[in-house]
Amino acid sequence: MSLFDDDRPARKTAHEIGSDLSLLSVDELSARIDLLRAEIERLESEKAKKGASRSAAEGLFR
């Protein structure tokens, strides 16, 4: 164990859009699909919250 192990960049675990998929196993592809589905759900949830806030603000100022 080196003193400088913490200085090395951490291994990238997220999916990068457009990256080469040919070297990934079926399990790795499934993991990335799960990751992306979870991210889509997170984005849709945030969008719904912002939409509700906007609707409430529009109703207040009418």
PDB file of C-alpha atoms in Angstrom:
ATOM      1  CA  MET A   1       0.000   0.000   0.000  1.00  0.00           C
ATOM      2  CA  SER A   2       1.394   3.325  -1.067  1.00  0.00           C
ATOM      3  CA  LEU A   3       1.108   6.597   0.770  1.00  0.00           C
ATOM      4  CA  PHE A   4      -0.344   8.146  -2.369  1.00  0.00           C
ATOM      5  CA  ASP A   5      -3.200   5.713  -3.060  1.00  0.00           C
ATOM      6  CA  ASP A   6      -5.725   8.405  -2.132  1.00  0.00           C
ATOM      7  CA  ASP A   7      -4.257  10.748  -4.756  1.00  0.00           C
ATOM      8  CA  ARG A   8      -5.302   8.513  -7.629  1.00  0.00           C
ATOM      9  CA  PRO A   9      -8.618   9.388  -9.269  1.00  0.00           C
ATOM     10  CA  ALA A  10     -11.496   7.146  -8.230  1.00  0.00           C
ATOM     11  CA  ARG A  11     -12.762   4.660 -10.783  1.00  0.00           C
ATOM     12  CA  LYS A  12     -15.682   6.044 -12.752  1.00  0.00           C
ATOM     13  CA  THR A  13     -18.883   4.168 -11.892  1.00  0.00           C
ATOM     14  CA  ALA A  14     -21.476   6.244 -13.743  1.00  0.00           C
ATOM     15  CA  HIS A  15     -22.490   5.804 -17.330  1.00  0.00           C
ATOM     16  CA  GLU A  16     -21.307   8.301 -19.888  1.00  0.00           C
ATOM     17  CA  ILE A  17     -23.747   8.963 -22.722  1.00  0.00           C
ATOM     18  CA  GLY A  18     -22.277   7.792 -26.025  1.00  0.00           C
ATOM     19  CA  SER A  19     -19.553   5.651 -24.476  1.00  0.00           C
ATOM     20  CA  ASP A  20     -18.371   2.416 -26.135  1.00  0.00           C
ATOM     21  CA  LEU A  21     -20.547  -0.442 -24.887  1.00  0.00           C
ATOM     22  CA  SER A  22     -18.810  -3.265 -26.738  1.00  0.00           C
ATOM     23  CA  LEU A  23     -16.429  -4.092 -23.883  1.00  0.00           C
ATOM     24  CA  LEU A  24     -19.145  -4.351 -21.198  1.00  0.00           C
ATOM     25  CA  SER A  25     -20.557  -7.636 -19.979  1.00  0.00           C
ATOM     26  CA  VAL A  26     -24.275  -8.363 -19.835  1.00  0.00           C
ATOM     27  CA  ASP A  27     -24.171  -7.795 -16.049  1.00  0.00           C
ATOM     28  CA  GLU A  28     -22.429  -4.451 -16.498  1.00  0.00           C
ATOM     29  CA  LEU A  29     -24.977  -3.406 -19.108  1.00  0.00           C
ATOM     30  CA  SER A  30     -27.813  -4.393 -16.757  1.00  0.00           C
ATOM     31  CA  ALA A  31     -26.226  -2.383 -13.949  1.00  0.00           C
ATOM     32  CA  ARG A  32     -25.975   0.676 -16.186  1.00  0.00           C
ATOM     33  CA  ILE A  33     -29.588   0.272 -17.289  1.00  0.00           C
ATOM     34  CA  ASP A  34     -30.656   0.146 -13.631  1.00  0.00           C
ATOM     35  CA  LEU A  35     -28.544   3.218 -12.889  1.00  0.00           C
ATOM     36  CA  LEU A  36     -30.066   5.149 -15.776  1.00  0.00           C
ATOM     37  CA  ARG A  37     -33.627   4.115 -14.851  1.00  0.00           C
ATOM     38  CA  ALA A  38     -33.040   5.351 -11.297  1.00  0.00           C
ATOM     39  CA  GLU A  39     -31.687   8.630 -12.673  1.00  0.00           C
ATOM     40  CA  ILE A  40     -34.717   9.030 -14.946  1.00  0.00           C
ATOM     41  CA  GLU A  41     -37.009   8.512 -11.952  1.00  0.00           C
ATOM     42  CA  ARG A  42     -35.041  11.098  -9.969  1.00  0.00           C
ATOM     43  CA  LEU A  43     -35.276  13.601 -12.836  1.00  0.00           C
ATOM     44  CA  GLU A  44     -39.010  13.018 -13.313  1.00  0.00           C
ATOM     45  CA  SER A  45     -39.607  13.474  -9.589  1.00  0.00           C
ATOM     46  CA  GLU A  46     -37.724  16.774  -9.561  1.00  0.00           C
ATOM     47  CA  LYS A  47     -39.594  17.904 -12.676  1.00  0.00           C
ATOM     48  CA  ALA A  48     -42.936  17.115 -11.005  1.00  0.00           C
ATOM     49  CA  LYS A  49     -41.925  19.059  -7.879  1.00  0.00           C
ATOM     50  CA  LYS A  50     -40.898  22.075  -9.927  1.00  0.00           C
ATOM     51  CA  GLY A  51     -44.088  21.869 -11.972  1.00  0.00           C
ATOM     52  CA  ALA A  52     -46.187  21.814  -8.793  1.00  0.00           C
ATOM     53  CA  SER A  53     -44.302  24.814  -7.402  1.00  0.00           C
ATOM     54  CA  ARG A  54     -44.803  26.711 -10.630  1.00  0.00           C
ATOM     55  CA  SER A  55     -48.508  25.905 -10.721  1.00  0.00           C
ATOM     56  CA  ALA A  56     -48.891  27.058  -7.125  1.00  0.00           C
ATOM     57  CA  ALA A  57     -47.051  30.303  -7.877  1.00  0.00           C
ATOM     58  CA  GLU A  58     -49.149  30.936 -10.983  1.00  0.00           C
ATOM     59  CA  GLY A  59     -52.324  30.348  -8.950  1.00  0.00           C
ATOM     60  CA  LEU A  60     -51.160  32.776  -6.292  1.00  0.00           C
ATOM     61  CA  PHE A  61     -50.499  35.585  -8.751  1.00  0.00           C
ATOM     62  CA  ARG A  62     -53.719  35.245 -10.762  1.00  0.00           C
TER      63      ARG A  62
END
